[in-house]
């Protein structure tokens, strides 16, 4: 009885069994899903800011106000990352998915491309934190 | 044996427009703004070491005599790129017809060896419509590249080079190779990397080649 009780308390935790994830295929493109473990805590570094300036600022603007050089040519204006009102209604996972798989993947504008083959998961997690820094908000 | 070797080497240098005496590329100091090899830091003008793979010679000849703006906020390496505005633009020098023809010939010699050529079938109207949809929605190309809308009017972002006349400017095989692996040409780009399946990539290539200024209305 004692033996049953002990074994029922939980399986022995050996090494985490990580099975490789198959590539995710969307309409016409493939994304490699990494098994990368997100480092905790996620820290915004100078490199994260550089990445934002290099890729995101083209549309979202140098200060994240949604006024990048492409902004006035887009049918749907790029998100203003300094406005908390909307961003606090979104979770970090939704941000992550929007960056990795593109706007359409989270039911938002198709103008936002998928960056999942350009940026690795850690960088995307950092960008999510940086956006939280810009809006000075967290998910409600 | 040695003599033959030296003869061959000097012949190659003389034949290669990048190195031969009297090269117009050298004379016009193109390297001040353009990289002529993949080695070294990016410059404010587009790389030219694969110009022969990338450009159609007729377009290049015309461009050198009558430069047009392809990047409305300058190239990605311009310090003011993200600030936008025409003040960032530096007009390309205008060459006379003779120089334009000669320099184009030199540039056409500048190629990366071994790039695969792929046979791409013409697109049906249905395929063009499908690709246009994907160009705008699935891959969001329109966010950074100007293209033509259904009414033949320019539409799209300006951070990437305009594609309005891509069909006259670019070579089909270069577009196909760029979409497959842009890092062959440059380690630095602000464009997302796409892992398109082969059919989509070739369809996109052909679609981009349909974009021509003659279709502007």
Coordinates of C-alpha atoms in Angstrom, one line a residue:
Chain A
X1 CA 0.0 0.0 0.0
X2 CA 2.8 2.3 0.9
X3 CA 4.6 1.4 -2.3
X4 CA 1.5 2.2 -4.3
X5 CA 1.0 5.5 -2.4
X6 CA 4.6 6.6 -3.0
X7 CA 4.6 5.7 -6.7
X8 CA 1.2 7.4 -7.1
X9 CA 2.6 10.7 -5.7
X10 CA 4.4 11.3 -8.9
X11 CA 6.6 9.7 -11.5
X12 CA 10.2 9.8 -10.9
X13 CA 11.5 13.0 -12.5
X14 CA 14.4 12.0 -14.6
X15 CA 15.7 14.0 -17.5
X16 CA 13.0 16.0 -19.3
X17 CA 12.0 14.0 -22.4
X18 CA 12.2 16.5 -25.2
X19 CA 10.9 15.2 -28.5
X20 CA 11.8 17.2 -31.6
X21 CA 8.9 19.2 -32.9
X22 CA 8.0 18.8 -36.5
X23 CA 8.2 21.9 -38.7
X24 CA 5.1 24.0 -38.7
X25 CA 3.7 24.5 -42.1
X26 CA 1.4 27.5 -42.8
X27 CA -0.2 28.3 -46.1
X28 CA 3.1 28.3 -48.2
X29 CA 5.9 28.5 -45.8
X30 CA 7.6 26.4 -43.2
X31 CA 8.8 27.4 -39.7
X32 CA 11.2 25.3 -37.7
X33 CA 9.8 25.0 -34.2
X34 CA 12.7 25.0 -31.8
X35 CA 12.9 23.2 -28.5
X36 CA 14.9 26.1 -27.2
X37 CA 14.2 26.7 -23.5
X38 CA 13.5 30.3 -22.8
X39 CA 16.1 31.7 -20.4
X40 CA 14.6 33.1 -17.3
X41 CA 14.4 36.0 -16.6
X42 CA 14.2 37.5 -20.1
X43 CA 16.3 40.5 -20.2
X44 CA 16.1 43.4 -22.7
X45 CA 19.7 44.2 -23.8
X46 CA 21.3 46.7 -26.2
X47 CA 21.1 43.9 -28.7
X48 CA 17.3 43.6 -28.3
X49 CA 17.0 47.4 -28.9
X50 CA 19.2 47.1 -32.0
X51 CA 17.1 44.3 -33.3
X52 CA 14.0 46.4 -32.8
X53 CA 15.6 49.3 -34.7
X54 CA 16.9 47.1 -37.5
X55 CA 13.7 45.2 -38.3
X56 CA 10.7 46.6 -36.4
X57 CA 11.3 50.3 -36.6
X58 CA 10.8 50.3 -40.4
X59 CA 7.0 50.2 -39.6
X60 CA 6.7 50.7 -35.9
X61 CA 9.0 53.7 -35.8
X62 CA 12.3 54.5 -34.0
X63 CA 10.5 55.1 -30.7
X64 CA 7.8 52.5 -31.3
X65 CA 5.0 55.0 -31.9
X66 CA 3.7 53.3 -35.0
X67 CA 5.2 56.0 -37.2
X68 CA 7.9 54.2 -39.1
X69 CA 8.8 55.1 -42.7
X70 CA 6.3 52.5 -44.1
X71 CA 3.5 53.5 -41.8
X72 CA 1.7 56.0 -44.0
X73 CA 1.7 53.6 -47.0
X74 CA 0.0 50.7 -45.1
X75 CA -3.7 50.0 -45.2
X76 CA -3.7 49.2 -41.5
X77 CA -1.5 51.5 -39.4
X78 CA 1.3 49.7 -37.6
X79 CA 0.7 49.2 -33.8
X80 CA 1.8 52.0 -31.6
X81 CA 3.9 50.2 -29.0
X82 CA 3.8 53.0 -26.5
X83 CA 0.0 52.9 -26.1
X84 CA -0.9 50.7 -23.1
X85 CA -4.7 50.7 -23.7
X86 CA -4.7 48.0 -26.3
X87 CA -1.4 46.3 -25.5
X88 CA -2.4 45.4 -22.0
X89 CA -5.4 43.5 -23.4
X90 CA -2.9 41.1 -25.2
X91 CA -0.9 38.4 -23.6
X92 CA 2.9 37.9 -24.1
X93 CA 2.1 34.7 -26.0
X94 CA -0.1 36.7 -28.5
X95 CA 2.8 39.1 -29.0
X96 CA 5.2 36.2 -29.5
X97 CA 3.0 34.5 -32.0
X98 CA 2.3 37.8 -33.9
X99 CA 6.1 38.3 -34.3
X100 CA 7.0 34.7 -35.1
X101 CA 4.1 33.8 -37.4
X102 CA 2.9 37.2 -38.5
X103 CA -0.2 39.3 -37.9
X104 CA -2.7 37.0 -39.5
X105 CA -1.8 34.2 -37.1
X106 CA -3.3 36.1 -34.3
X107 CA -6.2 37.5 -36.3
X108 CA -4.5 40.9 -36.8
X109 CA -3.3 42.8 -39.9
X110 CA -1.6 40.9 -42.7
X111 CA 0.9 43.8 -43.1
X112 CA 2.9 42.3 -40.2
X113 CA 5.2 39.7 -41.7
X114 CA 6.3 36.5 -39.9
X115 CA 9.8 36.8 -38.4
X116 CA 10.1 33.2 -37.3
X117 CA 12.7 32.3 -39.9
X118 CA 14.7 35.5 -39.2
X119 CA 14.8 35.8 -35.4
X120 CA 15.2 32.9 -32.9
X121 CA 12.7 32.3 -30.1
X122 CA 14.9 34.0 -27.4
X123 CA 15.2 37.2 -29.5
X124 CA 11.4 37.2 -30.0
X125 CA 10.9 36.8 -26.3
X126 CA 13.2 39.7 -25.7
X127 CA 11.3 41.8 -28.2
X128 CA 8.1 41.0 -26.4
X129 CA 9.7 42.3 -23.1
X130 CA 10.9 45.4 -25.0
X131 CA 7.4 46.1 -26.2
X132 CA 6.2 45.8 -22.6
X133 CA 8.9 48.3 -21.7
X134 CA 7.7 50.7 -24.4
X135 CA 4.1 50.5 -23.4
X136 CA 5.0 50.4 -19.7
X137 CA 2.3 47.8 -19.4
X138 CA 1.7 44.1 -18.7
X139 CA -1.1 41.8 -19.8
X140 CA -4.2 42.4 -17.6
Chain B
X1 CA 55.9 26.2 -67.4
X2 CA 56.3 29.2 -65.1
X3 CA 56.1 31.6 -68.0
X4 CA 52.8 30.1 -69.2
X5 CA 51.4 30.4 -65.6
X6 CA 52.4 34.1 -65.5
X7 CA 50.9 34.7 -68.9
X8 CA 47.6 33.1 -67.9
X9 CA 47.5 35.1 -64.7
X10 CA 48.2 38.5 -66.4
X11 CA 45.7 37.6 -69.1
X12 CA 43.1 37.0 -66.5
X13 CA 43.8 40.3 -64.8
X14 CA 43.7 42.1 -68.1
X15 CA 40.4 40.4 -69.0
X16 CA 38.8 41.0 -65.7
X17 CA 37.3 44.6 -65.8
X18 CA 37.7 45.0 -62.0
X19 CA 41.4 44.8 -62.3
X20 CA 42.4 45.8 -65.8
X21 CA 43.9 49.2 -66.4
X22 CA 41.4 51.7 -67.6
X23 CA 38.4 50.0 -65.9
X24 CA 35.6 52.6 -65.8
X25 CA 34.4 51.2 -62.5
X26 CA 37.7 52.2 -61.1
X27 CA 37.9 55.5 -63.0
X28 CA 34.4 56.5 -61.8
X29 CA 35.3 55.5 -58.3
X30 CA 32.2 53.3 -57.9
X31 CA 33.8 51.6 -54.9
X32 CA 33.4 54.8 -52.9
X33 CA 29.6 54.0 -52.5
X34 CA 29.4 50.3 -53.6
X35 CA 31.0 47.1 -52.4
X36 CA 32.8 45.4 -55.3
X37 CA 33.3 42.2 -53.2
X38 CA 31.6 40.5 -50.3
X39 CA 34.6 41.2 -48.1
X40 CA 34.4 44.4 -46.1
X41 CA 31.8 46.6 -44.5
X42 CA 28.6 47.4 -46.4
X43 CA 28.5 50.8 -48.1
X44 CA 25.7 53.2 -48.7
X45 CA 25.0 52.1 -52.2
X46 CA 23.9 48.6 -53.2
X47 CA 26.5 45.9 -53.6
X48 CA 27.8 45.5 -57.1
X49 CA 29.9 42.3 -56.9
X50 CA 26.9 40.3 -58.2
X51 CA 25.6 43.0 -60.6
X52 CA 25.9 40.7 -63.5
X53 CA 23.6 38.1 -61.8
X54 CA 21.1 40.8 -60.6
X55 CA 20.5 43.4 -63.2
X56 CA 19.2 43.4 -66.8
X57 CA 21.8 45.2 -68.9
X58 CA 19.3 47.3 -70.8
X59 CA 17.9 48.6 -67.6
X60 CA 21.3 49.3 -66.1
X61 CA 22.4 51.2 -69.2
X62 CA 19.3 53.4 -69.0
X63 CA 19.6 53.8 -65.2
X64 CA 23.2 55.1 -65.4
X65 CA 22.1 57.8 -67.9
X66 CA 18.8 58.6 -66.2
X67 CA 18.9 57.5 -62.5
X68 CA 15.6 56.9 -60.9
X69 CA 14.8 56.5 -57.2
X70 CA 14.3 52.9 -56.1
X71 CA 14.7 53.4 -52.4
X72 CA 12.8 56.5 -51.3
X73 CA 14.6 56.7 -47.9
X74 CA 18.0 55.6 -49.1
X75 CA 19.7 52.2 -48.7
X76 CA 19.4 50.2 -45.5
X77 CA 22.9 51.3 -44.4
X78 CA 22.2 55.0 -44.6
X79 CA 22.5 56.5 -41.1
X80 CA 19.2 58.4 -41.7
X81 CA 17.4 55.5 -43.3
X82 CA 14.8 55.2 -40.5
X83 CA 14.1 58.9 -40.5
X84 CA 12.8 58.8 -44.1
X85 CA 12.3 61.8 -46.3
X86 CA 13.8 62.7 -49.6
X87 CA 16.6 64.7 -47.9
X88 CA 18.3 61.4 -47.3
X89 CA 18.6 60.7 -50.9
X90 CA 21.8 61.0 -52.8
X91 CA 21.3 61.2 -56.5
X92 CA 23.4 58.7 -58.5
X93 CA 25.9 60.4 -60.8
X94 CA 24.6 60.7 -64.4
X95 CA 26.8 59.1 -67.1
X96 CA 26.9 59.8 -70.8
X97 CA 25.7 57.0 -73.2
X98 CA 29.2 55.8 -74.0
X99 CA 30.3 55.4 -70.4
X100 CA 26.9 53.9 -69.4
X101 CA 27.3 51.2 -72.1
X102 CA 30.9 50.4 -71.2
X103 CA 30.3 50.4 -67.4
X104 CA 27.3 48.2 -67.9
X105 CA 29.5 45.7 -69.8
X106 CA 32.0 45.7 -66.9
X107 CA 29.2 45.2 -64.4
X108 CA 27.7 42.4 -66.3
X109 CA 31.0 40.6 -65.9
X110 CA 30.7 40.8 -62.1
X111 CA 29.0 37.6 -61.1
X112 CA 29.0 35.0 -58.4
X113 CA 29.8 31.7 -60.0
X114 CA 27.6 28.6 -59.7
X115 CA 24.2 30.2 -59.1
X116 CA 21.5 27.7 -60.2
X117 CA 19.3 28.7 -63.1
X118 CA 15.8 27.4 -62.8
X119 CA 13.2 26.9 -65.5
X120 CA 10.0 28.7 -64.5
X121 CA 6.8 28.4 -66.5
X122 CA 4.7 31.4 -67.2
X123 CA 1.9 32.0 -64.8
X124 CA -1.7 31.7 -65.6
X125 CA -4.1 34.5 -64.7
X126 CA -5.3 32.5 -61.8
X127 CA -1.8 32.0 -60.5
X128 CA -1.0 35.7 -60.8
X129 CA -4.1 36.5 -58.8
X130 CA -3.2 33.9 -56.1
X131 CA 0.4 35.2 -55.9
X132 CA -0.7 38.8 -55.7
X133 CA -2.9 37.8 -52.7
X134 CA 0.0 36.0 -51.0
X135 CA 2.4 38.9 -51.9
X136 CA 0.1 41.2 -49.9
X137 CA -1.3 39.0 -47.2
X138 CA 0.6 35.8 -46.6
X139 CA 4.1 37.2 -46.9
X140 CA 3.3 40.9 -46.3
X141 CA 5.8 42.0 -49.1
X142 CA 3.7 45.0 -49.8
X143 CA 4.5 46.5 -46.3
X144 CA 8.0 47.3 -47.4
X145 CA 8.0 47.2 -51.3
X146 CA 6.0 49.3 -53.6
X147 CA 4.1 47.4 -56.2
X148 CA 1.1 48.0 -58.4
X149 CA -2.4 47.6 -57.3
X150 CA -5.2 46.2 -59.4
X151 CA -5.8 49.6 -60.9
X152 CA -2.2 49.9 -61.9
X153 CA -1.4 52.5 -59.2
X154 CA 1.7 52.3 -56.9
X155 CA 1.0 50.8 -53.6
X156 CA 3.1 49.7 -50.6
X157 CA 5.9 50.6 -48.2
X158 CA 9.1 52.3 -49.1
X159 CA 11.8 50.7 -46.8
X160 CA 12.6 48.1 -49.4
X161 CA 13.4 48.9 -53.0
X162 CA 10.5 49.6 -55.3
X163 CA 9.3 46.6 -57.3
X164 CA 7.1 48.6 -59.7
X165 CA 9.6 48.0 -62.5
X166 CA 11.3 44.8 -61.1
X167 CA 10.4 42.9 -64.2
X168 CA 12.6 45.2 -66.3
X169 CA 15.3 45.7 -63.7
X170 CA 16.0 42.3 -62.2
X171 CA 17.0 39.0 -63.7
X172 CA 14.6 36.2 -63.0
X173 CA 17.3 33.8 -61.7
X174 CA 18.6 36.4 -59.3
X175 CA 15.1 36.8 -57.8
X176 CA 14.7 33.1 -57.5
X177 CA 18.1 32.8 -55.7
X178 CA 17.5 35.7 -53.5
X179 CA 14.2 34.3 -52.3
X180 CA 15.8 30.9 -51.7
X181 CA 18.9 32.1 -49.8
X182 CA 19.5 35.9 -49.5
X183 CA 22.7 35.2 -47.5
X184 CA 24.5 34.2 -50.7
X185 CA 24.4 37.9 -51.6
X186 CA 24.4 39.7 -48.3
X187 CA 24.5 38.9 -44.6
X188 CA 22.7 42.1 -43.8
X189 CA 19.1 42.7 -44.8
X190 CA 16.0 44.2 -43.2
X191 CA 13.8 41.7 -45.1
X192 CA 12.4 38.7 -43.3
X193 CA 13.8 35.3 -44.3
X194 CA 11.1 33.2 -45.9
X195 CA 11.2 29.4 -46.2
X196 CA 8.9 29.2 -49.1
X197 CA 8.2 25.8 -50.7
X198 CA 9.7 25.5 -54.1
X199 CA 6.5 25.9 -56.0
X200 CA 5.7 29.2 -54.1
X201 CA 9.2 30.6 -54.5
X202 CA 9.2 30.1 -58.3
X203 CA 5.7 31.4 -58.6
X204 CA 6.7 34.5 -56.6
X205 CA 9.7 34.9 -58.9
X206 CA 7.6 34.9 -62.0
X207 CA 5.1 37.2 -60.4
X208 CA 7.8 39.8 -59.5
X209 CA 8.9 39.6 -63.1
X210 CA 5.4 40.6 -64.2
X211 CA 5.8 43.9 -62.4
X212 CA 6.7 46.5 -65.1
X213 CA 6.4 50.3 -65.3
X214 CA 4.5 49.8 -68.6
X215 CA 1.6 48.5 -66.4
X216 CA 1.4 51.8 -64.5
X217 CA -1.8 53.6 -65.1

